[in-house]
XYZ file of C-alpha atoms in Angstrom:
648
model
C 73.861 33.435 29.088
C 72.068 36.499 29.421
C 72.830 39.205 31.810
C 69.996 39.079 34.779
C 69.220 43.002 35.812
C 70.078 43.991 39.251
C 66.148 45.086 40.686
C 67.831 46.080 44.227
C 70.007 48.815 42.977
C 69.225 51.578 45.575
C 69.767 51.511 49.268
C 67.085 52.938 51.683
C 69.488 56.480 52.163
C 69.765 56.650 48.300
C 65.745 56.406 48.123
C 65.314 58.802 50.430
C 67.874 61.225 49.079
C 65.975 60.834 45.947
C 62.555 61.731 47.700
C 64.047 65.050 49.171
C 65.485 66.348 45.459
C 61.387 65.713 44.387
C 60.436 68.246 47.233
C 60.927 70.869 45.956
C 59.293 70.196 42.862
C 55.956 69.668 44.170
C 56.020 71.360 47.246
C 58.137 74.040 47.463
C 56.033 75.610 51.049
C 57.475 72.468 52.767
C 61.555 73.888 53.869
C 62.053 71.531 57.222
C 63.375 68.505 56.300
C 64.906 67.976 59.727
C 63.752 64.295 61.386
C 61.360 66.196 63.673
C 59.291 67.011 60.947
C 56.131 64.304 60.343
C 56.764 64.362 56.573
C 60.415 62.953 56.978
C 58.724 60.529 59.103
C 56.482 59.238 56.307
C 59.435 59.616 53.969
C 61.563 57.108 56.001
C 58.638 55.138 56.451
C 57.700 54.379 52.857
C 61.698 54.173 51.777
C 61.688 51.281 54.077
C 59.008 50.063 52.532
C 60.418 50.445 48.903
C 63.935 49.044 49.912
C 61.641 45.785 51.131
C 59.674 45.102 47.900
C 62.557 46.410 45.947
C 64.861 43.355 47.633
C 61.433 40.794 47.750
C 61.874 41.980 43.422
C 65.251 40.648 43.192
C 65.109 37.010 45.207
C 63.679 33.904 43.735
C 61.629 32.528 46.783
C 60.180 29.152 47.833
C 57.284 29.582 46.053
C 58.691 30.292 42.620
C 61.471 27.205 43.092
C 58.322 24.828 43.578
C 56.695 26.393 40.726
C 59.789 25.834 38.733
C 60.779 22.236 39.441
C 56.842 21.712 38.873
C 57.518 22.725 35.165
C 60.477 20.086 34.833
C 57.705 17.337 36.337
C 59.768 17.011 39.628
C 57.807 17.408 42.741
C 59.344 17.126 46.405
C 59.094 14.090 47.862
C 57.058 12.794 50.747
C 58.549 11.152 53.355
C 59.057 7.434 52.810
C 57.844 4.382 55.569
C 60.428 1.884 56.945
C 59.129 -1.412 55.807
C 60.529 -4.623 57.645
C 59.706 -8.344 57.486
C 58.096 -9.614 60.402
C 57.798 -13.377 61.778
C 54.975 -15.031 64.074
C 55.054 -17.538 66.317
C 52.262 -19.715 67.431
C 52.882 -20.445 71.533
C 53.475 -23.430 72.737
C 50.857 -26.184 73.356
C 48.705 -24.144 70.550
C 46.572 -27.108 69.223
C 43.648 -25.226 66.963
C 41.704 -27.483 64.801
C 41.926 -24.277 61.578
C 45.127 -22.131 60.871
C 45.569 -18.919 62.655
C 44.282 -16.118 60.974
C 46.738 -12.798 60.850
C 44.276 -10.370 58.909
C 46.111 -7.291 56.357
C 46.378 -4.093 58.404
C 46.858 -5.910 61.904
C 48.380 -3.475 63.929
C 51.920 -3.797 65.955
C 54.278 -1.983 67.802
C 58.111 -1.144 68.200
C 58.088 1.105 71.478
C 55.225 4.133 69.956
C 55.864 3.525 66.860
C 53.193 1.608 64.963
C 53.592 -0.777 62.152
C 51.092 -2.386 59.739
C 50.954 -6.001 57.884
C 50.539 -5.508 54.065
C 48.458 -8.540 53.203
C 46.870 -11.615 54.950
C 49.132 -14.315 56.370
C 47.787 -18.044 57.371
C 50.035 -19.557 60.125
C 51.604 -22.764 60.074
C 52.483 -24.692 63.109
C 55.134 -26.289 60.748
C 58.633 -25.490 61.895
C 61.802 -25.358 59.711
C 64.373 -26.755 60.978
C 66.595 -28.386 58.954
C 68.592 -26.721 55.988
C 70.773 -28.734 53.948
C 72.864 -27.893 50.341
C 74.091 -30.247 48.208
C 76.390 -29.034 45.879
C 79.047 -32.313 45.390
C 78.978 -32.494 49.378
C 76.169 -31.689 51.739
C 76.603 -28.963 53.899
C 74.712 -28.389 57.025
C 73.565 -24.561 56.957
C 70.857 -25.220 59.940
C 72.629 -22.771 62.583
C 74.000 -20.354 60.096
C 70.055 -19.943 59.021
C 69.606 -18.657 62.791
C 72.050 -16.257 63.593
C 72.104 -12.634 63.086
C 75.138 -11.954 60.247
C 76.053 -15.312 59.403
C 75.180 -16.264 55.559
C 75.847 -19.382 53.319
C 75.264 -20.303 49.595
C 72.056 -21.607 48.625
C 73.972 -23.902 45.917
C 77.562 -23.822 46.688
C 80.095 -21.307 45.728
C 79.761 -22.196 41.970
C 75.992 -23.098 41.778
C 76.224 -25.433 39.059
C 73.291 -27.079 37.193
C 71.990 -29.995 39.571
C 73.174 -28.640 42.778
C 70.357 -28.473 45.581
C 69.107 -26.538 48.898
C 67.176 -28.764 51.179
C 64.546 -27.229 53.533
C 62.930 -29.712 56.213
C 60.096 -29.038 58.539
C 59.033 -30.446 61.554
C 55.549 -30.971 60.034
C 53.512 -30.766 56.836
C 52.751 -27.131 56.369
C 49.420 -25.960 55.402
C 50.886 -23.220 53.223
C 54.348 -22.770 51.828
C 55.334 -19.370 51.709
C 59.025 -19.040 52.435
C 60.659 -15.519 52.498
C 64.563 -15.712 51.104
C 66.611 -12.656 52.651
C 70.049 -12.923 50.063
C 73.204 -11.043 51.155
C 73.444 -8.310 48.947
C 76.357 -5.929 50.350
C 77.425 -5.554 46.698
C 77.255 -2.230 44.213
C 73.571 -0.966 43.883
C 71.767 -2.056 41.378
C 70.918 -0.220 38.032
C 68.010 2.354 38.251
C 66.787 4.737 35.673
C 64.039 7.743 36.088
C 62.174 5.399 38.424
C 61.827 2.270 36.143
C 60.584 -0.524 37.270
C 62.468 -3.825 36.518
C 61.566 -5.911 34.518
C 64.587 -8.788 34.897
C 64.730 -12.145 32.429
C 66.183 -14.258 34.832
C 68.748 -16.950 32.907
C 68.944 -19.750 35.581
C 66.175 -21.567 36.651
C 65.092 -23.824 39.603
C 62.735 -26.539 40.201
C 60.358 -26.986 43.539
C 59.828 -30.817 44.947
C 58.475 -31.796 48.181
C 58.773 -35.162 49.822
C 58.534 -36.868 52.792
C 61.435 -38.219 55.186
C 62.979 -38.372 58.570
C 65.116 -35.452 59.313
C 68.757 -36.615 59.012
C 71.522 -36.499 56.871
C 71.455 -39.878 55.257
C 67.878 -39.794 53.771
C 68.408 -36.666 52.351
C 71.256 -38.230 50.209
C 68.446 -40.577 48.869
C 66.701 -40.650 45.657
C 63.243 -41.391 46.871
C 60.105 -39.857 45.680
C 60.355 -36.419 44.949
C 57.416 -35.169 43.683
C 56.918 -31.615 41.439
C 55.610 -28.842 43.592
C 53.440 -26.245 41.730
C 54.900 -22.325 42.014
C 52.285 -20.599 42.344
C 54.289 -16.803 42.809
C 57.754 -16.166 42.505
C 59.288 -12.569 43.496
C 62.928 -14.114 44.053
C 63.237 -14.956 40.235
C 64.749 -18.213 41.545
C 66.517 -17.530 43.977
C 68.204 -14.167 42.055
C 67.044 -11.741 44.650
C 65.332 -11.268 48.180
C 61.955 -11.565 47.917
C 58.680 -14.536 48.748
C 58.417 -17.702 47.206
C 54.765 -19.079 46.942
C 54.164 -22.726 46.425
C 51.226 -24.584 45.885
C 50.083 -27.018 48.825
C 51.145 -30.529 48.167
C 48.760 -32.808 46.653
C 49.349 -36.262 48.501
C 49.813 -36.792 52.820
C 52.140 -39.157 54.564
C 50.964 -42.469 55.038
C 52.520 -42.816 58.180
C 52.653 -40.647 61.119
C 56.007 -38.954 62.336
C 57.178 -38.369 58.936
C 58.542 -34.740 58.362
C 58.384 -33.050 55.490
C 60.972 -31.786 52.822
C 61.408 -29.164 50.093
C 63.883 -29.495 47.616
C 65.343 -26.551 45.173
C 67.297 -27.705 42.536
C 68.989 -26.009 39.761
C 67.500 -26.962 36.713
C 69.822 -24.057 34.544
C 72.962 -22.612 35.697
C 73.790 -19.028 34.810
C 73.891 -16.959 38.042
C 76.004 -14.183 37.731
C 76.007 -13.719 41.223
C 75.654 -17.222 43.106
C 73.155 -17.161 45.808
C 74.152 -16.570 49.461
C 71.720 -16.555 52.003
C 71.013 -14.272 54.728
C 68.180 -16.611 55.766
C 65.113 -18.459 55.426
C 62.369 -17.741 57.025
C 58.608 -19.205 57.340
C 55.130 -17.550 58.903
C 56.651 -14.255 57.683
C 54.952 -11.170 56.333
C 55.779 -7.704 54.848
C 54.871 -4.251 56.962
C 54.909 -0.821 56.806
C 55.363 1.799 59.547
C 52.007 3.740 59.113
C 48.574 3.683 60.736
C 45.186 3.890 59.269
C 42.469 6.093 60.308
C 38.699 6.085 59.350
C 35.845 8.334 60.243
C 34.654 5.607 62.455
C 37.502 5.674 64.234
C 38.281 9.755 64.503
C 35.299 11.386 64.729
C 37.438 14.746 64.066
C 37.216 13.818 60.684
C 33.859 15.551 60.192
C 33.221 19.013 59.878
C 30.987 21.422 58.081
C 31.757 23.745 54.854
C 31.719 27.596 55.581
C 30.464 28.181 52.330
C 33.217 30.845 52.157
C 35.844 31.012 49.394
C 39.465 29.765 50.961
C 38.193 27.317 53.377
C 40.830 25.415 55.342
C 40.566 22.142 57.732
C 42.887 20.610 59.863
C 42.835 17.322 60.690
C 43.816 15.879 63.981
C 47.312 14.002 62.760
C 50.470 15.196 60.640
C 52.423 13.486 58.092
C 49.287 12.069 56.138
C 50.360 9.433 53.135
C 48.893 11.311 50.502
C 48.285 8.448 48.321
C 45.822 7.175 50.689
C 43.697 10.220 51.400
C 40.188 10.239 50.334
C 37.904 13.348 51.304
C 34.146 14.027 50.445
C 31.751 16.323 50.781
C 28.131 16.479 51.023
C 26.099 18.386 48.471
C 22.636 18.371 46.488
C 22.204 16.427 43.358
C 21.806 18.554 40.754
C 20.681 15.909 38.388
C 17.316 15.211 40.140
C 14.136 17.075 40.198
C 14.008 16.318 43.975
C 16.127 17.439 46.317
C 18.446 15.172 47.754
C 21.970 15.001 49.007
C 24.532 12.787 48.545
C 28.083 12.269 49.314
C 30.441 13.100 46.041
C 34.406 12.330 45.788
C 36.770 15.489 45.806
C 40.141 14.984 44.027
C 43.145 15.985 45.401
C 45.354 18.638 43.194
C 49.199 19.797 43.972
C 47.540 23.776 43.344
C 44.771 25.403 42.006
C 46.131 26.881 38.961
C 44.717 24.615 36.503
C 41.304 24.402 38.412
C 38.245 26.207 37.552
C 35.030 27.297 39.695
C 32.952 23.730 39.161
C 36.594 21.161 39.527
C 35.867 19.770 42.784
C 39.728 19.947 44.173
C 41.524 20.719 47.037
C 45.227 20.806 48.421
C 46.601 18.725 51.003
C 50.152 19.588 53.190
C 51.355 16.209 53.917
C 53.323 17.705 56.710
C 51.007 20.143 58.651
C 47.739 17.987 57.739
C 46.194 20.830 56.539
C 43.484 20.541 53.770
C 42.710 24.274 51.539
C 39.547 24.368 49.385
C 39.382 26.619 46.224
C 37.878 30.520 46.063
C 35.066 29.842 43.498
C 37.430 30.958 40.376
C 40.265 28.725 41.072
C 38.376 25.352 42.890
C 35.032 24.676 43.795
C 33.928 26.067 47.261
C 32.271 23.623 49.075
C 28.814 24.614 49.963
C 27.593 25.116 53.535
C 25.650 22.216 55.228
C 21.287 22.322 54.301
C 20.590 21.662 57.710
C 22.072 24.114 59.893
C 24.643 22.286 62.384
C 24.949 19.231 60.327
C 28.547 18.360 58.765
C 28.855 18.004 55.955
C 32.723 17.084 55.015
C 34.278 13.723 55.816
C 37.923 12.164 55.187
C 36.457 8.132 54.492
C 40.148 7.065 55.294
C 43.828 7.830 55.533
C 47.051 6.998 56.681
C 50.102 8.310 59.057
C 53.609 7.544 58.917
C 57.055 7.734 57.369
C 60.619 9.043 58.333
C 63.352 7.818 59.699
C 62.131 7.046 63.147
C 60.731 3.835 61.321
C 64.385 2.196 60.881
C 64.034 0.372 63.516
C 66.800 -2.372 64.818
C 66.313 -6.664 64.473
C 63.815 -7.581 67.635
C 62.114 -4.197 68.174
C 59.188 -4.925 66.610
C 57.625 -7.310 69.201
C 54.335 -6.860 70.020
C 50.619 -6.914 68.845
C 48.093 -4.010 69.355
C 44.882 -6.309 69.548
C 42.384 -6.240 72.443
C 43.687 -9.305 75.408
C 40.655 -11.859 74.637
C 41.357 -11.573 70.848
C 42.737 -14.976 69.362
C 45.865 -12.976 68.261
C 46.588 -11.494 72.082
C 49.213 -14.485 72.626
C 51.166 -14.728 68.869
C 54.820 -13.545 69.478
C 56.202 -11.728 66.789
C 59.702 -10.253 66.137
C 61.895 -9.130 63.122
C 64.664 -10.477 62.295
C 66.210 -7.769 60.330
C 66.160 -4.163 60.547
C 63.261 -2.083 59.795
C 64.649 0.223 56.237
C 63.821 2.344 53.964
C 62.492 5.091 55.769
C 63.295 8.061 54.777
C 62.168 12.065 55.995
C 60.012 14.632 53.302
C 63.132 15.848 50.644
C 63.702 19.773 51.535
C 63.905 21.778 48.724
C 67.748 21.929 48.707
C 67.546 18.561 48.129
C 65.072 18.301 44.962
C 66.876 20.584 43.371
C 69.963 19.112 43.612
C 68.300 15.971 42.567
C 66.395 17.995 39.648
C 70.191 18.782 38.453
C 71.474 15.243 38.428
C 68.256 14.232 36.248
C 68.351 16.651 33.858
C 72.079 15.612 33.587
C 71.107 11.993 33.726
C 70.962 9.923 29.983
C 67.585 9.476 28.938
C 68.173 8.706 25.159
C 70.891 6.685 23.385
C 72.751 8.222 20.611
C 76.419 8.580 21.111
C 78.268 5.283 22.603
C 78.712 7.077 25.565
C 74.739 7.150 25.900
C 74.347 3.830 25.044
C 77.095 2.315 27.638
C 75.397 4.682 30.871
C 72.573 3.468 29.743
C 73.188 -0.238 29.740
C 75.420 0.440 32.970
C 71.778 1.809 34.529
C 69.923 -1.381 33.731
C 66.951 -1.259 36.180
C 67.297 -4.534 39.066
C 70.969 -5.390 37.324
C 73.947 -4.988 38.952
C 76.358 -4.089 35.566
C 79.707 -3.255 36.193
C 81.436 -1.751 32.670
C 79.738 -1.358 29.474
C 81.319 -0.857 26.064
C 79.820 0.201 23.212
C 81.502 -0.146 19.110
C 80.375 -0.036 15.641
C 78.645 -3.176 14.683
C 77.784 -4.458 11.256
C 74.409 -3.176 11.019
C 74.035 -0.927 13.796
C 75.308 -0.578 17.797
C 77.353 -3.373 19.546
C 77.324 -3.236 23.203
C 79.330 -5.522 25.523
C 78.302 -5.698 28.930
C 80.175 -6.983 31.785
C 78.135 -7.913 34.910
C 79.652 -7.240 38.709
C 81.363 -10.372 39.903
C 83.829 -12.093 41.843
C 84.356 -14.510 39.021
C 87.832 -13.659 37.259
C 85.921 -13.688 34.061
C 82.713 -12.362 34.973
C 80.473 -13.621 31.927
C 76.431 -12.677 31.972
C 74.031 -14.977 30.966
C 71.275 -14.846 28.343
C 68.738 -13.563 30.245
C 70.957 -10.381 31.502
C 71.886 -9.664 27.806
C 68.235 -9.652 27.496
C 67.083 -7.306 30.092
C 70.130 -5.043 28.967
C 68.846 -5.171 25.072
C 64.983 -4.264 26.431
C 66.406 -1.583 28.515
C 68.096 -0.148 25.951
C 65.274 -0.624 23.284
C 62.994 1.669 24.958
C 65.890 4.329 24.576
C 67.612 3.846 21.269
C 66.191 6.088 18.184
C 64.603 4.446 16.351
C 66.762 3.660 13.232
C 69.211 2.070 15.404
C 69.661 -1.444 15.936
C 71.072 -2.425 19.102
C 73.217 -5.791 19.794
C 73.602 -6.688 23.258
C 77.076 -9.109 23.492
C 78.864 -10.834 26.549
C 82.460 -9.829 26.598
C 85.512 -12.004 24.928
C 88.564 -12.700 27.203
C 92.081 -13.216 27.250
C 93.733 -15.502 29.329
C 97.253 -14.266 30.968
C 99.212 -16.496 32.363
C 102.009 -15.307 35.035
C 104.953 -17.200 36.196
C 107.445 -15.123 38.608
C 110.782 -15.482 40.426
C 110.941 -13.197 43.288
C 113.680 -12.654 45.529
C 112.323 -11.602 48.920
C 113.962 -9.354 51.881
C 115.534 -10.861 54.935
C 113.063 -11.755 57.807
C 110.080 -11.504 56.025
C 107.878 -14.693 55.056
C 108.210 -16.574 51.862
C 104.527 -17.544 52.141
C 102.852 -14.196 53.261
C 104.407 -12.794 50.620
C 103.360 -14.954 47.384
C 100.216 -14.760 49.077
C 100.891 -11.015 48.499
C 101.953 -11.060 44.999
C 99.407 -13.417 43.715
C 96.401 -11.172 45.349
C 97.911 -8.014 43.950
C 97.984 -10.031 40.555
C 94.424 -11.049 40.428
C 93.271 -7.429 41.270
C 95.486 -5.753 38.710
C 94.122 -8.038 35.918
C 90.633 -8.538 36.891
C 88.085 -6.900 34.427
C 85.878 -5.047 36.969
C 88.603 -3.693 39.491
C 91.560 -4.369 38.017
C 93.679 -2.234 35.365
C 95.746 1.051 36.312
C 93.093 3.056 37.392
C 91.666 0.199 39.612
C 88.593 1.028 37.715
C 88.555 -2.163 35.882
C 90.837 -3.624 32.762
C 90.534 -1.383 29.845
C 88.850 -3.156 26.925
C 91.526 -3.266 24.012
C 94.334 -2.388 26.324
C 97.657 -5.064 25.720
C 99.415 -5.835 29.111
C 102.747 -5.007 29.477
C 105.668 -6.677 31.544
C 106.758 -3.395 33.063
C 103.703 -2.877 34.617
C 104.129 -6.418 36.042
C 107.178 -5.951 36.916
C 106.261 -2.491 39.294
C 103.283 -4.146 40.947
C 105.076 -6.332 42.236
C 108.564 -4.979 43.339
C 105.994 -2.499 45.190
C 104.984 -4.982 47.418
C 106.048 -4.893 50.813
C 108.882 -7.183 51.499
C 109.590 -7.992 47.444
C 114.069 -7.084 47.280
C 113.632 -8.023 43.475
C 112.262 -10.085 40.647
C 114.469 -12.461 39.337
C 111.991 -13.645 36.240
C 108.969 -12.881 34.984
C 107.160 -14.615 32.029
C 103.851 -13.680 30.712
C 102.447 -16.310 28.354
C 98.680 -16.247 26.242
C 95.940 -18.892 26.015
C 98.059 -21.594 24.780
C 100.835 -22.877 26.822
C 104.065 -21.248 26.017
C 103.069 -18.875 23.468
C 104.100 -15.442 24.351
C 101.286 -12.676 24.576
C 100.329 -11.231 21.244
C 101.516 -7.494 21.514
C 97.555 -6.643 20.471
C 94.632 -7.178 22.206
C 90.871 -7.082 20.050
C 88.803 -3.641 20.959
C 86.191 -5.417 22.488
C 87.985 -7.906 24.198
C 89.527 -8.104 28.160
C 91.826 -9.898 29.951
C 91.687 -12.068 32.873
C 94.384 -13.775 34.891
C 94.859 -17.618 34.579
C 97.450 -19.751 35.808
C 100.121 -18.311 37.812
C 103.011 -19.341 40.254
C 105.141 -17.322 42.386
C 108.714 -19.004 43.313
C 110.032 -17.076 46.017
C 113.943 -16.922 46.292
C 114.916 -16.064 50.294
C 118.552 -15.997 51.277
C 119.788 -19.388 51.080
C 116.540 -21.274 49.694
C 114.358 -21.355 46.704
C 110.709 -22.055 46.992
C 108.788 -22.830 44.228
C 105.085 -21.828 44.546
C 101.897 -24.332 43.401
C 100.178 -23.377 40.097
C 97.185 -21.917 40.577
């Protein structure tokens, strides 16, 4: 690294010494150089000045950091809006001939703060109240659907092929749109450079509707279930939070009091992570904490150009959504013989270095709200008004919002800003989960640190260590150890997904989203081989003599837990950072996890057998293969008594 020159090398007395030695010199009349004198005035006055631009020469300010991370294509960001799901209710005795109407952009309101709906919503007087799962016994998840941290599995706790999730309404609803909220307090998933996923899901689930009493016993029927159309699906069946569109049944109950019934079955198994839901809800619809504005409906919006280079506007709010800003100006078209105005588009630029004289662009602070127009060599000035007065600059529409005032708790968004005789004035509405997301603008501290951990981040494959962060970053997959080998004809890569399996395997739709991931990165001579991962089963039988006082069964309990986490590919191993792949498993180890356990006086016996019964474990485990712990028993030996533990 280069040596960077010290420009502040002189202190304000060292300038000024060197002022008085260049008296002399050029005016040798001048002999008082006492402080009384007005020429040691201006001396002092323009060493100050010199020490400041001197010091102003040797920082790196504000200005030339933004200019910098501008160079590596990393901008600060803008502060973020809380988005939230919100539900409507129709009150009671509501008997409308047509479904309610909730229009995009209906406003509503947590305390001040103001949120928006992102898109349309039809409302259903259709209420669901029953949810059943069948997954070799029904299970009633109706009340765990209602309450505030309670969840359940949408198939059971293996979600096996032909297991099934029941939802029954009160009604038949004009639409189905049903938003699925999944518990997903696991590892984060995979991101890369901003990425969008693009995620091959490997099970798959089919839609029916049919029409019942709401009970038990006729949902254990086999009536007539009939296909139901999927029109959108952003869960990936039932693989991650999201809305599930479905098409409006084609056939009506021939009898009256007959409620209707959805059924989800599992038509293909492979979830890595089985489904557990948060809950279900219905007449439910995305929004944003931000407000629109218009000219119509801020008639500070308008003002006239100066004509002068430099121009500057504010507008009347702060922390403007920059995506959604839209400013024009009025000016004469040139390409007519008459003269006649019209309105023309300006385009919004992060500075004016690229811009010349004609490029209609101007700057916009997010922050202050503040708009700057060029100087006529860098940016276009706009032109003053033809009739004096007039105004000639608009903003056709933006938006407000963002930070962290947005995250707002379950319940506080509750009300609708609409005037009282609208047909909306009586909906209730409430959210049933926290508003998140929202996040303040990134200070500059911050996007350079982040500017660091990108430029250290892996953006092409070439050494197996590229290849496995890579696969590990996966966008929308949760993958918990990647290893990558020589292959036959180019780059094997095993990838081991996160979960609470013992033998987490992926299915063939993750492999698939890995291999596409890492396509787009690989050179391109390189093949690339996505694999699952091989296992080895370990089998563990113990005799363990226990201390005085201290329970036989709390203790296997004990020594079978801290089994299953020592041997368990994801956490286990003796870093806790997962088994190593390759890595034999030795009885010593064994023998100190357990004799660590509280309570453990010694171990009596300790056998550790392979896949087949009784065969001892091979001293060598394949490179690409892990281990995983299968049947064990713990026989616990207390003073006077011997109790043989269960096989697990």
């Amino acid at each position: 690294m280069l040596p960077l020159p010290v420009l502040d090398d002189k202190s304000f007395r060292e300038i000024i010494e060197d002022a008085l030695k260049l008296i002399p010199r050029f005016t040798p009349e001048w002999t008082d150089y006492n402080p009384h004198d007005p020429g040691m005035t201006f001396i002092e006055l323009f060493a100050w000045l010199t020490e400041m631009q001197h010091y102003y020469m040797d920082q790196v300010g504000e200005q030339n950091y933004l200019k910098f991370l501008r160079l590596l294509g990393i901008r600060p960001k803008e502060a973020v809006a809380a988005k939230v799901d919100v539900t409507f209710s129709l009150p009671e005795g509501y008997a409308a001939a047509s479904p309610l109407i909730v229009p995009q952009g209906t406003k509503l309101l947590a305390g001040e703060v103001i949120f928006e709906t992102l898109e349309t919503i039809s409302l259903n007087k259709a209420k669901l109240v029953k949810i059943l799962t069948a997954a070799g016994d029904f299970s009633d998840n109706t009340e765990a659907n209602r309450r505030l941290g309670l969840y359940y599995y949408a198939f059971g706790e293996k979600a096996v092929q032909g297991s099934r999730l029941y939802l029954g309404f009160d009604n038949s609803p004009a639409e189905l749109t049903l938003t699925v909220n999944l518990f997903e307090d696991y590892p984060e998933e995979g991101s890369h450079y901003g990425e969008q996923p693009v995620i091959i899901p490997t099970a798959r689930v089919s839609w029916e509707y049919g029409y019942r009493e709401i009970g038990w016993a006729v949902a254990r029927e086999t009536g007539d279930w009939r296909p139901l159309n999927l029109l959108k699906d952003e869960t990936l069946g039932l693989f991650r939070s999201g809305r599930v569109y479905l098409a409006r049944p084609d056939s009506e109950p021939q009898q009256e009091k007959i409620n209707f019934w959805l059924r989800c079955t599992v038509v293909q198994d492979g979830y890595e992570i089985p489904p557990k839901i948060h809950n279900i809800l219905y007449n439910t619809i995305g929004a944003v904490q931000q407000e629109t504005l218009s000219g119509a409906d801020n008639p500070l919006l308008l003002t006239c150009g100066s004509g002068l280079p430099g121009q500057k506007i504010i507008l009347q709010r702060t922390r403007v959504i920059s995506s959604t800003f839209a400013l024009q100006v009025e000016e004469k078209n040139r390409e007519s013989n008459q003269i006649t105005l019209m309105w023309r588009d300006w385009q919004r630029v992060d500075d004016f270095d690229a811009s010349g004289p004609d490029d209609r662009h101007y700057v916009l602070n997010p922050e202050t709200g503040e708009v700057f127009f060029g100087d006529g060599v860098n940016g276009a000035v706009p032109p003053a008004p033809v009739r004096v007065g007039e105004k000639n600059i608009r903003v056709v529409t933006y938006q407000v919002g963002g930070g962290e005032k947005g995250n707002l708790k379950a319940g506080a968004v509750n009300k609708l800003l609409c005037p009282p005789d609208s047909e909306l004035a009586d909906l209730l509405v409430e959210n049933h989960l926290p508003a998140v997301s929202g996040a303040e603008p990134e200070t500059l501290d911050k996007a350079k640190a982040r500017a660091r951990r990108e430029l250290n981040t892996v953006s092409r494959a070439v050494t197996f260590a590229d290849f496995e962060k890579l696969a590990c970053m996966t966008p929308g997959l949760r993958v918990a150890r990647a290893k990558a080998f020589h292959g036959k004809e180019g780059v094997k890569v095993v990838v081991v997904p996160y979960s609470q399996a013992p033998n987490p395997m992926p299915g063939e739709g993750f492999l698939e989203t890995v291999r596409r991931h890492l396509d787009m990165h690989r050179l391109v001579t390189t093949r690339v081989e996505v694999l699952p991962p091989q296992y080895t089963v370990v089998n563990v039988y113990a005799s363990v003599g226990i201390k005085p006082r201290y329970d036989p069964a709390t203790s296997r309990e004990q020594i079978l837990m801290g089994l299953e986490k020592f041997l368990h590919p994801v956490w286990g191993g003796p870093e806790g950072t997962g088994w190593p792949f390759g890595r034999k498993v030795y009885k010593s180890e064994l023998y100190q996890l357990i004799e660590t356990i509280e309570g453990v006086d010694y171990v009596k016996e300790l056998e550790v057998t392979g896949p087949e019964e009784g065969d001892q474990m091979k001293d060598q485990v394949k490179p690409q293969r892990l281990v995983y712990l299968g049947e064990r028993r713990v026989d616990i030996l207390s003073p006077g008594r011997t109790e043989k533990g269960a096989v697990r």
